[in-house]
PDB file of C-alpha atoms in Angstrom:
ATOM      1  CA  MET A   1      -0.001   0.308  -0.343  1.00  0.00           C
ATOM      2  CA  ALA A   2       1.550   3.030  -1.170  1.00  0.00           C
ATOM      3  CA  SER A   3       1.370   5.994   1.516  1.00  0.00           C
ATOM      4  CA  SER A   4       1.237   9.893   0.930  1.00  0.00           C
ATOM      5  CA  CYS A   5       4.755  10.611   1.705  1.00  0.00           C
ATOM      6  CA  GLY A   6       6.413   7.866  -0.819  1.00  0.00           C
ATOM      7  CA  ASN A   7       6.716   5.229   2.013  1.00  0.00           C
ATOM      8  CA  SER A   8       5.583   2.030   0.638  1.00  0.00           C
ATOM      9  CA  SER A   9       6.810   0.131   3.277  1.00  0.00           C
ATOM     10  CA  GLY A  10       3.304  -0.772   3.927  1.00  0.00           C
ATOM     11  CA  SER A  11       3.368  -0.330   7.873  1.00  0.00           C
ATOM     12  CA  ASP A  12       1.811   2.979   9.459  1.00  0.00           C
ATOM     13  CA  GLY A  13       4.259   3.278  11.876  1.00  0.00           C
ATOM     14  CA  GLY A  14       1.975   2.844  14.640  1.00  0.00           C
ATOM     15  CA  ARG A  15      -0.031   5.178  14.037  1.00  0.00           C
ATOM     16  CA  SER A  16      -3.724   4.442  12.638  1.00  0.00           C
ATOM     17  CA  LYS A  17      -4.464   5.814   8.735  1.00  0.00           C
ATOM     18  CA  GLY A  18      -6.432   8.431   9.213  1.00  0.00           C
ATOM     19  CA  THR A  19      -4.248  10.777  11.096  1.00  0.00           C
ATOM     20  CA  TYR A  20      -0.854   9.784   9.111  1.00  0.00           C
ATOM     21  CA  SER A  21       1.754  12.738   8.795  1.00  0.00           C
ATOM     22  CA  PRO A  22       5.611  12.856   8.050  1.00  0.00           C
ATOM     23  CA  PRO A  23       7.786  12.962  10.807  1.00  0.00           C
ATOM     24  CA  ASN A  24       8.941  16.745  10.323  1.00  0.00           C
ATOM     25  CA  ASP A  25       5.403  17.785  10.541  1.00  0.00           C
ATOM     26  CA  GLY A  26       6.328  20.440  12.547  1.00  0.00           C
ATOM     27  CA  LEU A  27       8.252  22.268  10.266  1.00  0.00           C
ATOM     28  CA  MET A  28       5.280  21.706   7.318  1.00  0.00           C
ATOM     29  CA  ASP A  29       2.805  23.374   9.830  1.00  0.00           C
ATOM     30  CA  GLU A  30       5.199  26.145  10.266  1.00  0.00           C
ATOM     31  CA  LYS A  31       5.774  27.039   6.483  1.00  0.00           C
ATOM     32  CA  LYS A  32       2.414  26.701   6.166  1.00  0.00           C
ATOM     33  CA  ARG A  33       1.841  29.117   8.977  1.00  0.00           C
ATOM     34  CA  LYS A  34       4.492  31.639   7.675  1.00  0.00           C
ATOM     35  CA  ARG A  35       3.286  31.601   4.229  1.00  0.00           C
ATOM     36  CA  MET A  36      -0.483  32.136   5.660  1.00  0.00           C
ATOM     37  CA  GLU A  37       0.877  35.542   7.420  1.00  0.00           C
ATOM     38  CA  SER A  38       2.255  36.308   4.656  1.00  0.00           C
ATOM     39  CA  ASN A  39      -0.665  36.159   2.318  1.00  0.00           C
ATOM     40  CA  ARG A  40      -2.522  38.003   4.821  1.00  0.00           C
ATOM     41  CA  GLU A  41       0.259  40.492   5.174  1.00  0.00           C
ATOM     42  CA  SER A  42       0.416  41.103   1.186  1.00  0.00           C
ATOM     43  CA  ALA A  43      -3.486  40.828   1.245  1.00  0.00           C
ATOM     44  CA  ARG A  44      -3.672  43.669   3.446  1.00  0.00           C
ATOM     45  CA  ARG A  45      -1.324  45.995   1.574  1.00  0.00           C
ATOM     46  CA  SER A  46      -3.181  44.563  -1.738  1.00  0.00           C
ATOM     47  CA  ARG A  47      -6.280  46.515   0.314  1.00  0.00           C
ATOM     48  CA  LEU A  48      -4.189  49.238   2.048  1.00  0.00           C
ATOM     49  CA  ARG A  49      -3.025  50.106  -1.679  1.00  0.00           C
ATOM     50  CA  LYS A  50      -6.066  49.911  -3.054  1.00  0.00           C
ATOM     51  CA  GLN A  51      -8.112  52.028  -0.411  1.00  0.00           C
ATOM     52  CA  LYS A  52      -5.213  55.047  -1.575  1.00  0.00           C
ATOM     53  CA  HIS A  53      -5.878  54.857  -5.115  1.00  0.00           C
ATOM     54  CA  THR A  54      -9.377  54.689  -4.468  1.00  0.00           C
ATOM     55  CA  MET A  55      -8.612  57.980  -2.188  1.00  0.00           C
ATOM     56  CA  ASP A  56      -6.153  59.407  -4.743  1.00  0.00           C
ATOM     57  CA  LEU A  57      -8.714  59.119  -7.484  1.00  0.00           C
ATOM     58  CA  THR A  58     -11.520  60.517  -5.104  1.00  0.00           C
ATOM     59  CA  ALA A  59      -9.439  63.646  -4.537  1.00  0.00           C
ATOM     60  CA  GLU A  60      -8.509  64.209  -7.986  1.00  0.00           C
ATOM     61  CA  SER A  61     -12.329  63.840  -9.176  1.00  0.00           C
ATOM     62  CA  ASN A  62     -12.812  66.526  -6.323  1.00  0.00           C
ATOM     63  CA  LYS A  63     -10.291  68.732  -7.829  1.00  0.00           C
ATOM     64  CA  ILE A  64     -11.278  68.486 -11.210  1.00  0.00           C
ATOM     65  CA  LYS A  65     -14.921  69.108 -10.385  1.00  0.00           C
ATOM     66  CA  ASN A  66     -13.608  71.948  -8.628  1.00  0.00           C
ATOM     67  CA  ASP A  67     -11.508  73.096 -11.189  1.00  0.00           C
ATOM     68  CA  ASN A  68     -14.628  72.723 -13.654  1.00  0.00           C
ATOM     69  CA  ASP A  69     -16.770  75.073 -11.525  1.00  0.00           C
ATOM     70  CA  GLN A  70     -14.238  77.896 -11.627  1.00  0.00           C
ATOM     71  CA  ILE A  71     -13.865  77.148 -15.542  1.00  0.00           C
ATOM     72  CA  ARG A  72     -18.115  77.645 -15.968  1.00  0.00           C
ATOM     73  CA  ALA A  73     -17.921  80.423 -13.459  1.00  0.00           C
ATOM     74  CA  THR A  74     -15.391  82.268 -15.734  1.00  0.00           C
ATOM     75  CA  ILE A  75     -17.616  81.420 -18.513  1.00  0.00           C
ATOM     76  CA  ASN A  76     -20.169  82.985 -17.251  1.00  0.00           C
ATOM     77  CA  VAL A  77     -18.727  86.264 -15.978  1.00  0.00           C
ATOM     78  CA  THR A  78     -17.024  86.337 -19.378  1.00  0.00           C
ATOM     79  CA  THR A  79     -20.052  85.489 -21.187  1.00  0.00           C
ATOM     80  CA  GLN A  80     -22.274  88.284 -19.196  1.00  0.00           C
ATOM     81  CA  ARG A  81     -19.109  91.100 -20.185  1.00  0.00           C
ATOM     82  CA  PHE A  82     -19.293  90.209 -23.820  1.00  0.00           C
ATOM     83  CA  VAL A  83     -23.121  90.402 -24.032  1.00  0.00           C
ATOM     84  CA  GLU A  84     -22.159  94.203 -22.151  1.00  0.00           C
ATOM     85  CA  ILE A  85     -19.539  94.844 -24.683  1.00  0.00           C
ATOM     86  CA  GLU A  86     -21.653  93.649 -27.425  1.00  0.00           C
ATOM     87  CA  ALA A  87     -24.330  96.128 -26.815  1.00  0.00           C
ATOM     88  CA  GLU A  88     -22.048  99.110 -26.168  1.00  0.00           C
ATOM     89  CA  ASN A  89     -20.625  98.373 -29.029  1.00  0.00           C
ATOM     90  CA  SER A  90     -23.709  98.509 -31.070  1.00  0.00           C
ATOM     91  CA  VAL A  91     -24.698 101.634 -29.383  1.00  0.00           C
ATOM     92  CA  LEU A  92     -21.579 103.242 -30.693  1.00  0.00           C
ATOM     93  CA  ARG A  93     -21.803 102.154 -34.244  1.00  0.00           C
ATOM     94  CA  ALA A  94     -24.860 103.473 -34.066  1.00  0.00           C
ATOM     95  CA  GLN A  95     -23.761 106.927 -33.000  1.00  0.00           C
ATOM     96  CA  VAL A  96     -21.183 106.519 -35.713  1.00  0.00           C
ATOM     97  CA  SER A  97     -23.416 105.762 -37.745  1.00  0.00           C
ATOM     98  CA  GLU A  98     -25.250 109.174 -36.977  1.00  0.00           C
ATOM     99  CA  LEU A  99     -22.169 111.079 -36.583  1.00  0.00           C
ATOM    100  CA  SER A 100     -20.921 110.023 -40.301  1.00  0.00           C
ATOM    101  CA  GLN A 101     -24.564 111.335 -41.515  1.00  0.00           C
ATOM    102  CA  ARG A 102     -24.545 114.407 -39.567  1.00  0.00           C
ATOM    103  CA  LEU A 103     -21.166 115.371 -41.147  1.00  0.00           C
ATOM    104  CA  GLU A 104     -22.180 114.257 -44.672  1.00  0.00           C
ATOM    105  CA  SER A 105     -24.491 116.710 -44.248  1.00  0.00           C
ATOM    106  CA  LEU A 106     -22.355 119.598 -43.258  1.00  0.00           C
ATOM    107  CA  ASN A 107     -19.838 118.831 -45.586  1.00  0.00           C
ATOM    108  CA  GLU A 108     -22.656 118.616 -48.488  1.00  0.00           C
ATOM    109  CA  ILE A 109     -24.048 122.178 -47.075  1.00  0.00           C
ATOM    110  CA  LEU A 110     -20.430 123.795 -46.886  1.00  0.00           C
ATOM    111  CA  ASN A 111     -19.964 122.493 -50.608  1.00  0.00           C
ATOM    112  CA  SER A 112     -23.413 124.341 -50.911  1.00  0.00           C
ATOM    113  CA  MET A 113     -22.021 127.405 -49.811  1.00  0.00           C
ATOM    114  CA  LYS A 114     -19.035 127.130 -51.432  1.00  0.00           C
ATOM    115  CA  MET A 115     -20.895 126.593 -54.946  1.00  0.00           C
ATOM    116  CA  ASN A 116     -23.083 129.839 -54.330  1.00  0.00           C
ATOM    117  CA  ALA A 117     -20.625 131.716 -53.717  1.00  0.00           C
ATOM    118  CA  ASN A 118     -18.782 133.603 -56.181  1.00  0.00           C
ATOM    119  CA  CYS A 119     -15.422 133.739 -54.148  1.00  0.00           C
ATOM    120  CA  THR A 120     -14.457 133.590 -50.449  1.00  0.00           C
ATOM    121  CA  THR A 121     -14.571 136.953 -49.520  1.00  0.00           C
ATOM    122  CA  THR A 122     -18.045 138.737 -49.945  1.00  0.00           C
ATOM    123  CA  GLN A 123     -19.115 142.388 -48.881  1.00  0.00           C
ATOM    124  CA  CYS A 124     -22.470 142.849 -47.245  1.00  0.00           C
ATOM    125  CA  MET A 125     -23.973 145.747 -45.795  1.00  0.00           C
ATOM    126  CA  SER A 126     -23.543 147.104 -42.648  1.00  0.00           C
ATOM    127  CA  GLY A 127     -23.994 150.006 -40.391  1.00  0.00           C
ATOM    128  CA  GLY A 128     -20.540 151.393 -40.402  1.00  0.00           C
ATOM    129  CA  THR A 129     -19.161 154.410 -41.114  1.00  0.00           C
ATOM    130  CA  ASP A 130     -18.323 153.581 -45.174  1.00  0.00           C
ATOM    131  CA  GLY A 131     -21.100 150.894 -44.914  1.00  0.00           C
ATOM    132  CA  LEU A 132     -19.442 147.993 -45.997  1.00  0.00           C
ATOM    133  CA  PHE A 133     -17.163 145.140 -44.317  1.00  0.00           C
ATOM    134  CA  GLU A 134     -15.292 142.023 -45.222  1.00  0.00           C
ATOM    135  CA  PHE A 135     -15.357 139.115 -43.546  1.00  0.00           C
ATOM    136  CA  ASP A 136     -13.636 135.087 -44.862  1.00  0.00           C
ATOM    137  CA  LEU A 137     -15.942 132.887 -45.110  1.00  0.00           C
ATOM    138  CA  LEU A 138     -13.492 129.982 -44.596  1.00  0.00           C
ATOM    139  CA  GLU A 139     -12.101 131.240 -41.443  1.00  0.00           C
ATOM    140  CA  ASN A 140     -15.014 132.824 -39.501  1.00  0.00           C
ATOM    141  CA  PRO A 141     -17.673 129.693 -40.641  1.00  0.00           C
ATOM    142  CA  TRP A 142     -20.037 131.434 -38.012  1.00  0.00           C
ATOM    143  CA  ASN A 143     -20.146 134.945 -40.668  1.00  0.00           C
ATOM    144  CA  MET A 144     -21.928 132.542 -43.044  1.00  0.00           C
ATOM    145  CA  MET A 145     -25.132 132.819 -40.643  1.00  0.00           C
ATOM    146  CA  CYS A 146     -26.437 135.842 -42.834  1.00  0.00           C
ATOM    147  CA  PHE A 147     -26.703 133.136 -45.714  1.00  0.00           C
ATOM    148  CA  ASN A 148     -29.728 131.223 -44.183  1.00  0.00           C
ATOM    149  CA  GLN A 149     -28.846 127.848 -45.833  1.00  0.00           C
ATOM    150  CA  GLN A 150     -30.570 125.223 -44.553  1.00  0.00           C
ATOM    151  CA  PRO A 151     -30.703 124.211 -40.495  1.00  0.00           C
ATOM    152  CA  ILE A 152     -28.467 122.011 -38.975  1.00  0.00           C
ATOM    153  CA  MET A 153     -31.131 119.709 -36.887  1.00  0.00           C
ATOM    154  CA  ALA A 154     -28.723 117.560 -34.444  1.00  0.00           C
ATOM    155  CA  SER A 155     -31.251 115.850 -31.254  1.00  0.00           C
ATOM    156  CA  ALA A 156     -28.413 115.790 -28.090  1.00  0.00           C
ATOM    157  CA  ASP A 157     -30.780 112.129 -27.287  1.00  0.00           C
ATOM    158  CA  ASN A 158     -29.141 109.836 -29.608  1.00  0.00           C
ATOM    159  CA  VAL A 159     -25.690 111.113 -29.140  1.00  0.00           C
ATOM    160  CA  PHE A 160     -24.486 109.400 -26.047  1.00  0.00           C
ATOM    161  CA  GLY A 161     -26.899 106.664 -26.545  1.00  0.00           C
ATOM    162  CA  TYR A 162     -27.868 106.952 -22.776  1.00  0.00           C
TER     163      TYR A 162
END
């Protein structure tokens, strides 16, 4: 009959069949105990690494969420500022358009006055001693009031956009 330890003598050494153990049973138990302890320690270290990794991932996730919240807040402020500036630009464009039209009208008036005047110096009657005085239309545009040309209409309401 063959034994588990490779002994084929057929004798059980005075022991019963179910309780056979090799002669160095204490040494095998010690190795098994050390291996189990080593496995437990390895499993404990593995659990700690896993727990640390999970905590690191959670911290990184929270940091990313905070960064996203800050970016969203910045985007909201920037968008609001963009809308404000866009509205201001719209007002300024309207003012530029209006002022350009006014400038064009004033230039047309000046060109019309230049066409109507034979020369740049005009004599008008006055109550002076000799009855005449001279003035230059281009040097002093206020002297052109005597021609009574088209009135210049301006509205202060829309100039500043308030």
